[in-house]
Short mmCIF file of C-alpha atoms in Angstrom, two decimals:
data_model
loop_
_atom_site.label_atom_id
_atom_site.label_comp_id
_atom_site.label_asym_id
_atom_site.label_seq_id
_atom_site.Cartn_x
_atom_site.Cartn_y
_atom_site.Cartn_z
CA UNK A 1 3.17 7.50 15.24
CA UNK A 2 3.06 10.44 12.99
CA UNK A 3 1.13 10.43 9.57
CA UNK A 4 2.61 12.41 6.52
CA UNK A 5 1.46 12.83 3.16
CA UNK A 6 4.19 12.14 0.59
CA UNK A 7 3.51 15.71 -0.91
CA UNK A 8 3.86 17.25 2.41
CA UNK A 9 7.20 16.05 3.30
CA UNK A 10 9.49 18.74 4.36
CA UNK A 11 12.96 18.67 6.13
CA UNK A 12 11.32 20.25 9.15
CA UNK A 13 8.78 17.55 9.27
CA UNK A 14 11.26 14.99 8.93
CA UNK A 15 13.26 16.26 11.95
CA UNK A 16 10.13 16.56 13.87
CA UNK A 17 9.88 12.82 13.50
CA UNK A 18 13.38 11.96 14.14
CA UNK A 19 13.93 8.46 15.98
CA UNK A 20 10.15 7.67 15.30
CA UNK A 21 8.28 5.44 13.10
CA UNK A 22 6.47 7.46 10.37
CA UNK A 23 3.36 6.29 8.29
CA UNK A 24 3.69 8.00 4.71
CA UNK A 25 0.51 8.01 2.61
CA UNK A 26 1.48 7.99 -0.98
CA UNK A 27 -1.07 7.56 -3.66
CA UNK A 28 -3.83 6.41 -1.17
CA UNK A 29 -1.55 3.71 0.31
CA UNK A 30 0.53 3.66 3.70
CA UNK A 31 3.90 2.96 3.92
CA UNK A 32 6.09 2.75 7.06
CA UNK A 33 9.71 4.09 7.71
CA UNK A 34 11.76 4.63 10.51
CA UNK A 35 14.22 7.69 10.62
CA UNK A 36 17.24 8.38 12.77
CA UNK A 37 18.77 11.74 11.64
CA UNK A 38 22.05 13.24 12.75
CA UNK A 39 22.98 17.07 12.86
CA UNK A 40 25.70 18.17 10.17
CA UNK A 41 25.51 14.74 8.35
CA UNK A 42 25.07 14.71 4.59
CA UNK A 43 25.17 10.97 4.19
CA UNK A 44 22.28 8.38 4.18
CA UNK A 45 21.97 4.66 4.79
CA UNK A 46 18.89 2.96 3.68
CA UNK A 47 18.18 -0.46 5.29
CA UNK A 48 15.77 -3.15 3.89
CA UNK A 49 14.44 -6.23 5.50
CA UNK A 50 15.19 -9.92 5.03
CA UNK A 51 12.55 -12.65 6.08
CA UNK A 52 10.67 -12.02 9.29
CA UNK A 53 9.31 -14.19 11.78
CA UNK A 54 5.52 -13.37 12.18
CA UNK A 55 5.56 -15.14 15.67
CA UNK A 56 8.11 -12.63 17.01
CA UNK A 57 7.63 -9.50 14.93
CA UNK A 58 4.39 -7.86 13.77
CA UNK A 59 4.76 -5.41 10.80
CA UNK A 60 5.91 -2.76 10.48
CA UNK A 61 9.50 -4.26 10.83
CA UNK A 62 12.78 -2.39 10.87
CA UNK A 63 15.65 -4.59 10.92
CA UNK A 64 18.96 -3.33 12.26
CA UNK A 65 17.24 -0.24 13.47
CA UNK A 66 19.22 -0.59 16.78
CA UNK A 67 22.37 -0.01 14.97
CA UNK A 68 21.84 3.61 13.91
CA UNK A 69 24.19 4.93 16.39
CA UNK A 70 27.15 2.89 14.76
CA UNK A 71 26.87 4.30 11.32
CA UNK A 72 28.56 7.64 10.45
CA UNK A 73 25.22 8.60 8.55
CA UNK A 74 21.62 9.41 8.84
CA UNK A 75 19.58 6.18 8.68
CA UNK A 76 16.40 5.29 7.05
CA UNK A 77 14.78 2.04 7.80
CA UNK A 78 12.09 0.68 5.18
CA UNK A 79 9.28 -1.79 6.21
CA UNK A 80 8.28 -4.02 3.48
CA UNK A 81 4.54 -3.59 3.08
CA UNK A 82 4.52 -6.69 1.11
CA UNK A 83 4.46 -8.89 4.09
CA UNK A 84 1.55 -7.18 5.65
CA UNK A 85 -0.61 -10.14 4.12
CA UNK A 86 -0.87 -12.76 6.88
CA UNK A 87 1.34 -15.79 6.75
CA UNK A 88 4.03 -14.02 4.54
CA UNK A 89 7.58 -13.82 5.84
CA UNK A 90 9.48 -12.49 3.02
CA UNK A 91 8.34 -10.28 0.14
CA UNK A 92 11.18 -8.59 -1.85
CA UNK A 93 9.16 -5.49 -2.07
CA UNK A 94 7.09 -7.23 -4.89
CA UNK A 95 3.99 -5.33 -3.49
CA UNK A 96 0.56 -6.09 -5.11
CA UNK A 97 -0.25 -7.08 -8.63
CA UNK A 98 -1.22 -3.55 -9.73
CA UNK A 99 1.53 -2.07 -7.83
CA UNK A 100 5.19 -2.42 -7.34
CA UNK A 101 6.21 -1.37 -3.83
CA UNK A 102 9.95 -1.02 -4.51
CA UNK A 103 9.10 1.82 -6.91
CA UNK A 104 7.21 3.45 -4.19
CA UNK A 105 10.07 2.99 -1.62
CA UNK A 106 12.51 4.36 -4.31
CA UNK A 107 10.43 7.56 -4.66
CA UNK A 108 10.12 7.94 -0.98
CA UNK A 109 13.75 7.60 -0.41
CA UNK A 110 14.69 9.94 -3.09
CA UNK A 111 12.13 12.45 -1.84
CA UNK A 112 13.42 12.18 1.73
CA UNK A 113 17.15 12.52 0.61
CA UNK A 114 16.24 15.56 -1.76
CA UNK A 115 14.71 17.37 1.27
CA UNK A 116 17.68 16.54 3.71
CA UNK A 117 19.92 17.83 0.87
CA UNK A 118 21.78 14.45 0.46
CA UNK A 119 23.28 13.68 -2.86
CA UNK A 120 22.76 10.51 -4.42
CA UNK A 121 26.57 9.66 -4.31
CA UNK A 122 26.26 9.73 -0.50
CA UNK A 123 23.46 7.34 -0.34
CA UNK A 124 24.05 3.73 0.52
CA UNK A 125 21.39 0.94 0.36
CA UNK A 126 22.08 -1.94 2.74
CA UNK A 127 20.75 -5.35 3.45
CA UNK A 128 21.33 -9.06 3.35
CA UNK A 129 19.22 -11.93 1.86
CA UNK A 130 15.86 -10.46 0.63
CA UNK A 131 17.13 -6.95 1.82
CA UNK A 132 20.07 -7.42 -0.28
CA UNK A 133 18.05 -7.94 -3.40
CA UNK A 134 15.78 -4.89 -2.41
CA UNK A 135 18.89 -2.82 -1.83
CA UNK A 136 20.41 -3.65 -5.28
CA UNK A 137 16.92 -2.81 -6.77
CA UNK A 138 16.74 0.51 -4.98
CA UNK A 139 20.27 1.44 -5.84
CA UNK A 140 19.71 0.70 -9.44
CA UNK A 141 16.64 3.15 -9.50
CA UNK A 142 18.60 5.67 -7.60
CA UNK A 143 21.47 6.62 -10.12
CA UNK A 144 24.78 7.19 -8.60
CA UNK A 145 23.90 5.67 -5.34
CA UNK A 146 25.66 2.57 -3.84
CA UNK A 147 24.50 -0.91 -2.68
CA UNK A 148 26.33 -3.04 0.16
CA UNK A 149 24.72 -6.41 0.02
CA UNK A 150 25.46 -9.68 1.89
CA UNK A 151 24.44 -13.12 0.76
CA UNK A 152 21.59 -11.56 -1.45
CA UNK A 153 18.91 -13.20 -3.50
CA UNK A 154 19.02 -12.05 -6.92
CA UNK A 155 16.01 -13.95 -8.40
CA UNK A 156 12.95 -14.00 -6.40
CA UNK A 157 11.76 -17.20 -8.21
CA UNK A 158 14.94 -19.09 -7.09
CA UNK A 159 14.13 -18.85 -3.33
CA UNK A 160 12.76 -21.78 -1.75
CA UNK A 161 9.58 -23.11 -3.34
CA UNK A 162 7.23 -22.74 -0.17
CA UNK A 163 7.77 -19.23 0.38
CA UNK A 164 7.95 -18.17 -3.24
CA UNK A 165 4.29 -19.96 -3.82
CA UNK A 166 3.10 -18.30 -0.77
CA UNK A 167 3.99 -14.92 -2.34
CA UNK A 168 2.55 -15.71 -5.63
CA UNK A 169 -0.72 -17.03 -4.26
CA UNK A 170 -1.11 -14.02 -2.12
CA UNK A 171 -0.04 -11.36 -4.61
CA UNK A 172 -1.01 -12.76 -7.96
CA UNK A 173 -4.09 -15.03 -6.98
CA UNK A 174 -5.30 -17.30 -9.97
CA UNK A 175 -2.14 -16.68 -12.03
CA UNK A 176 0.30 -19.55 -13.13
CA UNK A 177 3.89 -19.57 -12.24
CA UNK A 178 5.01 -19.23 -15.78
CA UNK A 179 2.55 -16.24 -16.35
CA UNK A 180 4.14 -14.30 -13.26
CA UNK A 181 7.69 -15.04 -14.11
CA UNK A 182 7.05 -13.79 -17.80
CA UNK A 183 4.56 -10.84 -16.88
CA UNK A 184 6.46 -9.66 -13.80
CA UNK A 185 10.10 -10.58 -14.59
CA UNK A 186 11.20 -7.01 -13.90
CA UNK A 187 10.04 -7.36 -10.18
CA UNK A 188 11.60 -10.80 -9.91
CA UNK A 189 15.21 -10.52 -11.36
CA UNK A 190 17.96 -8.07 -10.75
CA UNK A 191 19.52 -8.65 -14.22
CA UNK A 192 16.24 -8.01 -15.83
CA UNK A 193 16.28 -4.68 -14.09
CA UNK A 194 19.96 -4.04 -15.05
CA UNK A 195 18.82 -4.61 -18.69
CA UNK A 196 15.59 -2.56 -18.54
CA UNK A 197 17.47 0.31 -16.97
CA UNK A 198 20.56 0.11 -19.12
CA UNK A 199 22.40 0.64 -15.70
CA UNK A 200 24.26 -1.13 -13.00
CA UNK A 201 24.93 0.69 -9.90
CA UNK A 202 28.00 0.44 -7.54
CA UNK A 203 27.73 -2.68 -5.74
CA UNK A 204 29.59 -4.36 -2.99
CA UNK A 205 28.29 -8.01 -3.26
CA UNK A 206 29.58 -9.89 -0.11
CA UNK A 207 29.04 -13.54 -0.32
CA UNK A 208 29.90 -16.54 1.68
CA UNK A 209 31.27 -19.01 -0.68
CA UNK A 210 30.36 -21.98 1.61
CA UNK A 211 26.72 -21.38 1.41
CA UNK A 212 25.60 -23.77 -1.30
CA UNK A 213 22.17 -22.69 -1.95
CA UNK A 214 23.23 -19.06 -2.27
CA UNK A 215 25.93 -19.90 -4.54
CA UNK A 216 23.90 -22.13 -6.81
CA UNK A 217 20.67 -20.39 -6.88
CA UNK A 218 21.83 -16.74 -6.85
CA UNK A 219 25.51 -15.99 -7.25
CA UNK A 220 26.30 -18.33 -10.04
CA UNK A 221 23.29 -17.64 -12.01
CA UNK A 222 23.86 -13.82 -11.44
CA UNK A 223 27.35 -14.05 -12.80
CA UNK A 224 26.14 -16.22 -15.84
CA UNK A 225 23.38 -13.83 -16.79
CA UNK A 226 25.70 -10.60 -16.46
CA UNK A 227 28.03 -12.55 -19.17
CA UNK A 228 24.96 -13.89 -21.20
CA UNK A 229 23.37 -10.56 -21.68
CA UNK A 230 26.63 -8.64 -22.00
CA UNK A 231 25.78 -6.47 -18.95
CA UNK A 232 28.73 -4.31 -18.03
CA UNK A 233 29.56 -5.41 -14.49
CA UNK A 234 32.55 -3.20 -13.86
CA UNK A 235 30.67 -1.31 -11.00
CA UNK A 236 30.36 -4.62 -9.04
CA UNK A 237 32.80 -5.76 -6.48
CA UNK A 238 32.26 -9.54 -5.50
CA UNK A 239 33.80 -10.24 -2.12
CA UNK A 240 33.78 -13.96 -1.07
CA UNK A 241 34.43 -15.18 2.29
CA UNK A 242 34.57 -18.76 3.69
CA UNK A 243 32.35 -19.76 6.89
CA UNK A 244 30.61 -23.06 6.62
CA UNK A 245 29.16 -22.64 10.02
CA UNK A 246 27.46 -19.19 9.40
CA UNK A 247 25.87 -20.41 6.07
CA UNK A 248 23.37 -17.83 4.84
CA UNK A 249 23.64 -15.80 8.01
CA UNK A 250 25.13 -12.43 7.31
CA UNK A 251 28.28 -11.26 8.63
CA UNK A 252 28.68 -9.73 12.11
CA UNK A 253 27.22 -6.46 13.13
CA UNK A 254 30.79 -5.13 13.75
CA UNK A 255 31.99 -6.29 10.35
CA UNK A 256 28.83 -4.76 8.64
CA UNK A 257 29.33 -1.57 10.32
CA UNK A 258 33.03 -1.18 9.70
CA UNK A 259 32.39 -2.07 6.08
CA UNK A 260 29.64 0.32 5.49
CA UNK A 261 31.28 3.27 7.26
CA UNK A 262 34.38 2.80 5.02
CA UNK A 263 32.10 2.95 1.96
CA UNK A 264 30.59 6.20 3.29
CA UNK A 265 34.03 7.84 3.98
CA UNK A 266 35.19 6.87 0.52
CA UNK A 267 37.94 4.45 1.79
CA UNK A 268 36.73 1.71 -0.24
CA UNK A 269 36.16 2.27 -4.05
CA UNK A 270 35.36 -0.07 -6.78
CA UNK A 271 38.21 1.07 -8.70
CA UNK A 272 40.68 0.12 -5.87
CA UNK A 273 40.13 -3.66 -6.54
#
């Protein structure tokens, strides 16, 4: 595994680490990514993780990294350093009390895209579940980029109580839940981020309508808060499907790849719907 300082990243060094895991040192902390670069390609898909199974995978973890040949783009896979704490399965990029890792990942991604001469409008952030949350967050911080998300969480605090409390106890020890929700709302809520940034990115929000927990904890509150705070949602395309058996599980590899490639090729546009 190669180690690169954030300040020393160049196109040449990125190509030297193609198809490998790279440790990036940024502000005295190590972050892990995996790169799959393609010749003469000016597009980038950035993948974020959902929940991991610590008994099967030890961090760093790069979900969907075996799919890279299927996409008509360079691929960047992000490991969520939040779950490097033992016993955490899911982290949403929350980070540590004094440091929000999604901000670091955003800066790393934009830095890499810049050195690969990839424009923001050719960057697509992709993920499901917690990875969907991270993807919407990163797209909001990367103006003009796009997010493709499947059954995402929109509010960390609305996920199941056991995993949320594990996260809070590890990241914010000694803090009450009410204190965390108030003090760190910007890390825990997509609509809070939209309001703070005064910006909503292009989002394809793909949701299984028959996953009751997703609908009641995330989809419906998300829509309600968009309306409550008069957030302009013209850039969001909601795509509902019906699959009771699949529940929270994402759509198939083939369907995901086909959809993302169409977005990359500009064959899908928010304005078309």
